[in-house]
Each structure stands twice: as structure tokens, then as C-alpha cells.
Amino acid sequence: MSDTKTFTSKDLVSDQDVRWCPGCGDYSILKQVQSVMPDLGLKKENIVFISGIGCSSRFPYYMNTYGMHSIHGRATAISSGLKASRKDLSVWIITGDGDALSIG
């Protein structure tokens, strides 16, 4: 990690309209992640968000980084494979309880 910021929080805002329900806590999470990421000393081109299914899993669309909206329950497996093959990447998983722990 480096003490030099290579991008700002505004650089992480995508051109996509956020489509969460009014009052949803995901708005706060998105804003805080965008706010904190520049302070981590990562290269923007090395940040990847992988998500599964559900409202929270729209997250990669709203980040101006690399990302993937994957299939139900597979975000962890996909992220593990990506990190194993590309150790230079900072891989983040976004998921909800139904996606991560199985529905039902």
C-alpha cells in the first residue's frame, strides 16, 4: 500500500443510475466504499467487485471499477478463482444473506 492517492472518490462514481429503493442502506454503503477506497493506496485498475444476486449485488454497476454481477451463490467461488489467478488484484465480494447463505 502507498500513502499516495492515485484517484478520488469521484473517480469511482459510475455513469449508471442507482436503482435501489429510497431509504435503502445500500446507498450509505456505496458512498462509504467510494469514500474510503482512495485512502487504501490501491491502483484503481486493480480493484474488482464481484457480486451475486439480489439488490446489494447491483453494486458493481455503481462503481467505476472492474466488476462482475455473477450467478446465485457463486460470488465467493468466482472471487477466489480470480484472486488465485491474479494476485495483483484487490478483489471485493458484495452479497446479501440469500445469495451468500442460500435461500430458504
CSV table of N, CA and C in Angstrom, one decimal:
chain,number,residue,atom,x,y,z
A,1,MET,N,0.8,-1.2,0.0
A,1,MET,CA,0.0,0.0,0.0
A,1,MET,C,0.9,1.2,0.0
A,2,SER,N,0.3,2.3,-0.5
A,2,SER,CA,1.1,3.5,-0.7
A,2,SER,C,0.3,4.7,0.0
A,3,ASP,N,1.0,5.7,0.4
A,3,ASP,CA,0.4,6.9,1.0
A,3,ASP,C,-0.1,7.8,0.0
A,4,THR,N,0.2,7.6,-1.3
A,4,THR,CA,-0.2,8.5,-2.3
A,4,THR,C,-1.5,8.1,-2.9
A,5,LYS,N,-2.5,9.0,-3.0
A,5,LYS,CA,-3.8,8.7,-3.6
A,5,LYS,C,-3.6,8.8,-5.1
A,6,THR,N,-4.1,7.8,-5.8
A,6,THR,CA,-4.0,7.8,-7.3
A,6,THR,C,-5.3,8.2,-7.9
A,7,PHE,N,-6.4,8.2,-7.1
A,7,PHE,CA,-7.7,8.6,-7.6
A,7,PHE,C,-8.5,9.2,-6.5
A,8,THR,N,-9.6,9.7,-6.8
A,8,THR,CA,-10.5,10.3,-5.7
A,8,THR,C,-11.8,9.5,-5.7
A,9,SER,N,-12.6,9.8,-4.7
A,9,SER,CA,-13.9,9.1,-4.6
A,9,SER,C,-14.8,9.4,-5.8
A,10,LYS,N,-14.7,10.6,-6.4
A,10,LYS,CA,-15.5,10.9,-7.5
A,10,LYS,C,-15.1,10.1,-8.7
A,11,ASP,N,-13.9,9.6,-8.8
A,11,ASP,CA,-13.4,8.7,-9.9
A,11,ASP,C,-14.1,7.4,-9.8
A,12,LEU,N,-14.7,7.0,-8.7
A,12,LEU,CA,-15.3,5.7,-8.5
A,12,LEU,C,-16.8,5.7,-8.8
A,13,VAL,N,-17.4,6.9,-9.1
A,13,VAL,CA,-18.8,7.0,-9.4
A,13,VAL,C,-19.0,6.6,-10.8
A,14,SER,N,-19.9,5.7,-11.1
A,14,SER,CA,-20.2,5.2,-12.4
A,14,SER,C,-21.2,6.1,-13.1
A,15,ASP,N,-21.4,5.8,-14.4
A,15,ASP,CA,-22.5,6.6,-15.1
A,15,ASP,C,-23.8,5.9,-15.0
A,16,GLN,N,-24.0,4.9,-14.2
A,16,GLN,CA,-25.2,4.2,-14.1
A,16,GLN,C,-26.1,4.8,-13.1
A,17,ASP,N,-27.4,4.8,-13.3
A,17,ASP,CA,-28.4,5.3,-12.4
A,17,ASP,C,-28.6,4.3,-11.3
A,18,VAL,N,-28.4,4.7,-10.0
A,18,VAL,CA,-28.6,3.8,-8.9
A,18,VAL,C,-30.1,3.5,-8.7
A,19,ARG,N,-30.4,2.2,-8.7
A,19,ARG,CA,-31.8,1.7,-8.7
A,19,ARG,C,-32.2,1.0,-7.4
A,20,TRP,N,-31.7,1.5,-6.3
A,20,TRP,CA,-32.2,0.9,-5.0
A,20,TRP,C,-33.4,1.7,-4.6
A,21,CYS,N,-34.2,1.1,-3.7
A,21,CYS,CA,-35.4,1.7,-3.1
A,21,CYS,C,-35.0,2.9,-2.3
A,22,PRO,N,-35.8,4.0,-2.3
A,22,PRO,CA,-35.5,5.1,-1.4
A,22,PRO,C,-35.3,4.7,0.0
A,23,GLY,N,-34.3,5.2,0.7
A,23,GLY,CA,-34.1,4.8,2.1
A,23,GLY,C,-33.3,3.6,2.3
A,24,CYS,N,-32.9,2.9,1.2
A,24,CYS,CA,-32.2,1.6,1.4
A,24,CYS,C,-30.8,1.9,1.9
A,25,GLY,N,-30.3,1.1,2.8
A,25,GLY,CA,-29.0,1.2,3.4
A,25,GLY,C,-27.8,1.0,2.5
A,26,ASP,N,-28.1,0.4,1.3
A,26,ASP,CA,-27.1,0.2,0.3
A,26,ASP,C,-26.5,1.5,-0.2
A,27,TYR,N,-27.3,2.6,-0.2
A,27,TYR,CA,-26.8,3.9,-0.6
A,27,TYR,C,-25.6,4.3,0.3
A,28,SER,N,-25.8,4.2,1.6
A,28,SER,CA,-24.8,4.6,2.5
A,28,SER,C,-23.5,3.7,2.4
A,29,ILE,N,-23.7,2.4,2.1
A,29,ILE,CA,-22.6,1.5,2.0
A,29,ILE,C,-21.8,1.9,0.7
A,30,LEU,N,-22.5,2.2,-0.4
A,30,LEU,CA,-21.9,2.6,-1.6
A,30,LEU,C,-21.0,3.9,-1.4
A,31,LYS,N,-21.7,4.9,-0.8
A,31,LYS,CA,-21.0,6.1,-0.6
A,31,LYS,C,-19.7,6.0,0.3
A,32,GLN,N,-19.8,5.2,1.3
A,32,GLN,CA,-18.7,5.0,2.2
A,32,GLN,C,-17.5,4.2,1.5
A,33,VAL,N,-17.9,3.2,0.7
A,33,VAL,CA,-16.9,2.5,0.0
A,33,VAL,C,-16.2,3.4,-1.0
A,34,GLN,N,-16.9,4.2,-1.7
A,34,GLN,CA,-16.3,5.2,-2.6
A,34,GLN,C,-15.5,6.2,-1.9
A,35,SER,N,-15.8,6.5,-0.7
A,35,SER,CA,-15.1,7.5,0.1
A,35,SER,C,-13.8,6.9,0.6
A,36,VAL,N,-13.8,5.7,1.0
A,36,VAL,CA,-12.6,5.1,1.7
A,36,VAL,C,-11.6,4.5,0.7
A,37,MET,N,-12.1,4.0,-0.4
A,37,MET,CA,-11.2,3.3,-1.4
A,37,MET,C,-9.9,4.1,-1.8
A,38,PRO,N,-10.0,5.4,-2.0
A,38,PRO,CA,-8.8,6.2,-2.4
A,38,PRO,C,-7.7,6.2,-1.3
A,39,ASP,N,-8.1,6.0,-0.1
A,39,ASP,CA,-7.2,6.0,1.1
A,39,ASP,C,-6.5,4.7,1.3
A,40,LEU,N,-6.9,3.7,0.6
A,40,LEU,CA,-6.3,2.4,0.7
A,40,LEU,C,-5.0,2.2,0.0
A,41,GLY,N,-4.6,3.1,-0.9
A,41,GLY,CA,-3.4,3.1,-1.6
A,41,GLY,C,-3.4,2.1,-2.8
A,42,LEU,N,-4.5,1.7,-3.2
A,42,LEU,CA,-4.7,0.7,-4.3
A,42,LEU,C,-4.7,1.4,-5.7
A,43,LYS,N,-4.3,0.7,-6.7
A,43,LYS,CA,-4.4,1.3,-8.0
A,43,LYS,C,-5.9,1.0,-8.5
A,44,LYS,N,-6.5,2.0,-9.0
A,44,LYS,CA,-7.9,1.8,-9.4
A,44,LYS,C,-8.1,0.7,-10.4
A,45,GLU,N,-7.1,0.5,-11.3
A,45,GLU,CA,-7.3,-0.5,-12.3
A,45,GLU,C,-7.1,-1.9,-11.7
A,46,ASN,N,-6.7,-2.0,-10.4
A,46,ASN,CA,-6.6,-3.3,-9.8
A,46,ASN,C,-7.7,-3.7,-8.8
A,47,ILE,N,-8.7,-2.8,-8.8
A,47,ILE,CA,-9.9,-3.1,-7.9
A,47,ILE,C,-11.0,-3.8,-8.7
A,48,VAL,N,-11.5,-4.9,-8.1
A,48,VAL,CA,-12.6,-5.6,-8.7
A,48,VAL,C,-13.7,-5.9,-7.7
A,49,PHE,N,-14.9,-5.7,-8.1
A,49,PHE,CA,-16.0,-6.1,-7.2
A,49,PHE,C,-16.8,-7.2,-7.9
A,50,ILE,N,-17.0,-8.3,-7.2
A,50,ILE,CA,-17.8,-9.4,-7.7
A,50,ILE,C,-19.0,-9.5,-6.8
A,51,SER,N,-20.2,-9.7,-7.4
A,51,SER,CA,-21.4,-9.8,-6.7
A,51,SER,C,-22.2,-11.0,-7.2
A,52,GLY,N,-23.2,-11.4,-6.4
A,52,GLY,CA,-24.1,-12.5,-6.7
A,52,GLY,C,-25.4,-11.9,-7.2
A,53,ILE,N,-26.5,-12.3,-6.5
A,53,ILE,CA,-27.9,-12.0,-6.9
A,53,ILE,C,-28.5,-11.2,-5.7
A,54,GLY,N,-29.4,-10.3,-6.1
A,54,GLY,CA,-30.1,-9.5,-5.1
A,54,GLY,C,-29.8,-8.0,-5.2
A,55,CYS,N,-30.5,-7.2,-4.5
A,55,CYS,CA,-30.4,-5.8,-4.6
A,55,CYS,C,-29.0,-5.3,-4.3
A,56,SER,N,-28.3,-5.8,-3.3
A,56,SER,CA,-27.0,-5.4,-3.0
A,56,SER,C,-26.0,-5.7,-4.1
A,57,SER,N,-26.3,-6.8,-4.8
A,57,SER,CA,-25.4,-7.2,-5.8
A,57,SER,C,-25.4,-6.4,-7.1
A,58,ARG,N,-26.2,-5.3,-7.1
A,58,ARG,CA,-26.1,-4.4,-8.2
A,58,ARG,C,-24.9,-3.5,-8.1
A,59,PHE,N,-24.2,-3.6,-6.9
A,59,PHE,CA,-23.1,-2.7,-6.5
A,59,PHE,C,-22.0,-2.6,-7.6
A,60,PRO,N,-21.6,-3.6,-8.3
A,60,PRO,CA,-20.5,-3.4,-9.3
A,60,PRO,C,-20.9,-2.4,-10.4
A,61,TYR,N,-22.2,-2.3,-10.7
A,61,TYR,CA,-22.7,-1.4,-11.7
A,61,TYR,C,-22.4,0.1,-11.3
A,62,TYR,N,-22.4,0.3,-10.0
A,62,TYR,CA,-22.4,1.6,-9.5
A,62,TYR,C,-21.0,2.1,-9.1
A,63,MET,N,-20.0,1.2,-9.3
A,63,MET,CA,-18.6,1.5,-9.1
A,63,MET,C,-17.9,1.6,-10.4
A,64,ASN,N,-17.1,2.6,-10.6
A,64,ASN,CA,-16.3,2.8,-11.8
A,64,ASN,C,-15.0,2.1,-11.7
A,65,THR,N,-15.1,0.7,-11.5
A,65,THR,CA,-14.0,-0.2,-11.4
A,65,THR,C,-14.3,-1.4,-12.3
A,66,TYR,N,-13.5,-2.4,-12.2
A,66,TYR,CA,-13.8,-3.7,-12.9
A,66,TYR,C,-14.8,-4.4,-11.9
A,67,GLY,N,-15.7,-5.2,-12.5
A,67,GLY,CA,-16.6,-5.9,-11.7
A,67,GLY,C,-17.4,-6.9,-12.5
A,68,MET,N,-18.1,-7.7,-11.7
A,68,MET,CA,-19.0,-8.7,-12.4
A,68,MET,C,-20.2,-9.0,-11.5
A,69,HIS,N,-21.3,-9.1,-12.1
A,69,HIS,CA,-22.6,-9.5,-11.4
A,69,HIS,C,-22.7,-11.0,-11.8
A,70,SER,N,-22.4,-11.8,-10.9
A,70,SER,CA,-22.3,-13.3,-11.2
A,70,SER,C,-23.7,-14.0,-10.9
A,71,ILE,N,-23.6,-15.3,-10.9
A,71,ILE,CA,-24.8,-16.1,-10.7
A,71,ILE,C,-25.0,-16.4,-9.2
A,72,HIS,N,-26.2,-16.8,-8.9
A,72,HIS,CA,-26.6,-17.0,-7.5
A,72,HIS,C,-25.7,-17.9,-6.7
A,73,GLY,N,-25.2,-17.4,-5.6
A,73,GLY,CA,-24.4,-18.2,-4.7
A,73,GLY,C,-22.9,-18.4,-5.1
A,74,ARG,N,-22.5,-17.8,-6.2
A,74,ARG,CA,-21.2,-18.1,-6.7
A,74,ARG,C,-20.1,-17.0,-6.6
A,75,ALA,N,-20.5,-15.9,-6.0
A,75,ALA,CA,-19.6,-14.8,-5.9
A,75,ALA,C,-18.3,-15.1,-5.2
A,76,THR,N,-18.4,-15.9,-4.1
A,76,THR,CA,-17.2,-16.3,-3.4
A,76,THR,C,-16.3,-17.2,-4.2
A,77,ALA,N,-16.8,-18.2,-4.9
A,77,ALA,CA,-16.0,-19.1,-5.8
A,77,ALA,C,-15.4,-18.3,-6.9
A,78,ILE,N,-16.1,-17.4,-7.6
A,78,ILE,CA,-15.6,-16.6,-8.7
A,78,ILE,C,-14.4,-15.7,-8.1
A,79,SER,N,-14.7,-15.1,-7.0
A,79,SER,CA,-13.7,-14.2,-6.4
A,79,SER,C,-12.4,-14.9,-6.0
A,80,SER,N,-12.6,-16.1,-5.5
A,80,SER,CA,-11.4,-16.9,-5.1
A,80,SER,C,-10.6,-17.3,-6.3
A,81,GLY,N,-11.3,-17.7,-7.4
A,81,GLY,CA,-10.6,-18.1,-8.6
A,81,GLY,C,-9.8,-16.9,-9.2
A,82,LEU,N,-10.5,-15.7,-9.2
A,82,LEU,CA,-9.9,-14.5,-9.7
A,82,LEU,C,-8.6,-14.2,-8.9
A,83,LYS,N,-8.8,-14.2,-7.6
A,83,LYS,CA,-7.6,-13.8,-6.7
A,83,LYS,C,-6.5,-14.8,-6.9
A,84,ALA,N,-6.8,-16.1,-7.0
A,84,ALA,CA,-5.8,-17.1,-7.1
A,84,ALA,C,-5.0,-16.9,-8.4
A,85,SER,N,-5.7,-16.5,-9.5
A,85,SER,CA,-5.0,-16.3,-10.8
A,85,SER,C,-4.4,-15.0,-11.0
A,86,ARG,N,-4.9,-14.0,-10.2
A,86,ARG,CA,-4.4,-12.6,-10.4
A,86,ARG,C,-4.1,-12.0,-9.0
A,87,LYS,N,-3.0,-12.4,-8.4
A,87,LYS,CA,-2.7,-11.9,-7.0
A,87,LYS,C,-2.5,-10.4,-6.9
A,88,ASP,N,-2.3,-9.7,-8.0
A,88,ASP,CA,-2.2,-8.3,-8.0
A,88,ASP,C,-3.5,-7.5,-7.8
A,89,LEU,N,-4.6,-8.2,-7.9
A,89,LEU,CA,-5.9,-7.6,-7.8
A,89,LEU,C,-6.4,-7.5,-6.4
A,90,SER,N,-7.1,-6.4,-6.1
A,90,SER,CA,-7.8,-6.3,-4.8
A,90,SER,C,-9.3,-6.7,-5.1
A,91,VAL,N,-9.7,-7.9,-4.7
A,91,VAL,CA,-11.0,-8.4,-5.1
A,91,VAL,C,-11.9,-8.3,-3.9
A,92,TRP,N,-13.1,-7.7,-4.1
A,92,TRP,CA,-14.1,-7.5,-3.1
A,92,TRP,C,-15.4,-8.2,-3.5
A,93,ILE,N,-16.0,-8.8,-2.5
A,93,ILE,CA,-17.3,-9.5,-2.7
A,93,ILE,C,-18.4,-8.7,-2.1
A,94,ILE,N,-19.5,-8.5,-2.9
A,94,ILE,CA,-20.7,-7.9,-2.5
A,94,ILE,C,-21.8,-8.9,-2.6
A,95,THR,N,-22.5,-9.2,-1.4
A,95,THR,CA,-23.5,-10.2,-1.5
A,95,THR,C,-24.5,-10.0,-0.3
A,96,GLY,N,-25.6,-10.5,-0.4
A,96,GLY,CA,-26.6,-10.5,0.6
A,96,GLY,C,-26.8,-11.8,1.3
A,97,ASP,N,-27.6,-11.9,2.3
A,97,ASP,CA,-27.8,-13.2,3.0
A,97,ASP,C,-28.4,-14.3,2.2
A,98,GLY,N,-29.3,-14.0,1.3
A,98,GLY,CA,-29.9,-15.0,0.5
A,98,GLY,C,-28.9,-15.6,-0.5
A,99,ASP,N,-28.1,-14.7,-1.0
A,99,ASP,CA,-27.1,-15.1,-2.0
A,99,ASP,C,-26.0,-15.9,-1.4
A,100,ALA,N,-25.5,-15.4,-0.3
A,100,ALA,CA,-24.3,-16.0,0.4
A,100,ALA,C,-24.6,-17.2,1.2
A,101,LEU,N,-25.8,-17.3,1.8
A,101,LEU,CA,-26.1,-18.4,2.7
A,101,LEU,C,-27.2,-19.3,2.2
A,102,SER,N,-27.7,-19.1,1.0
A,102,SER,CA,-28.7,-19.8,0.3
A,102,SER,C,-30.1,-19.4,0.7
A,103,ILE,N,-31.0,-19.4,-0.2
A,103,ILE,CA,-32.4,-19.0,0.0
A,103,ILE,C,-33.1,-20.2,0.6
A,104,GLY,N,-33.9,-19.9,1.6
A,104,GLY,CA,-34.7,-21.0,2.2
A,104,GLY,C,-34.1,-21.6,3.4
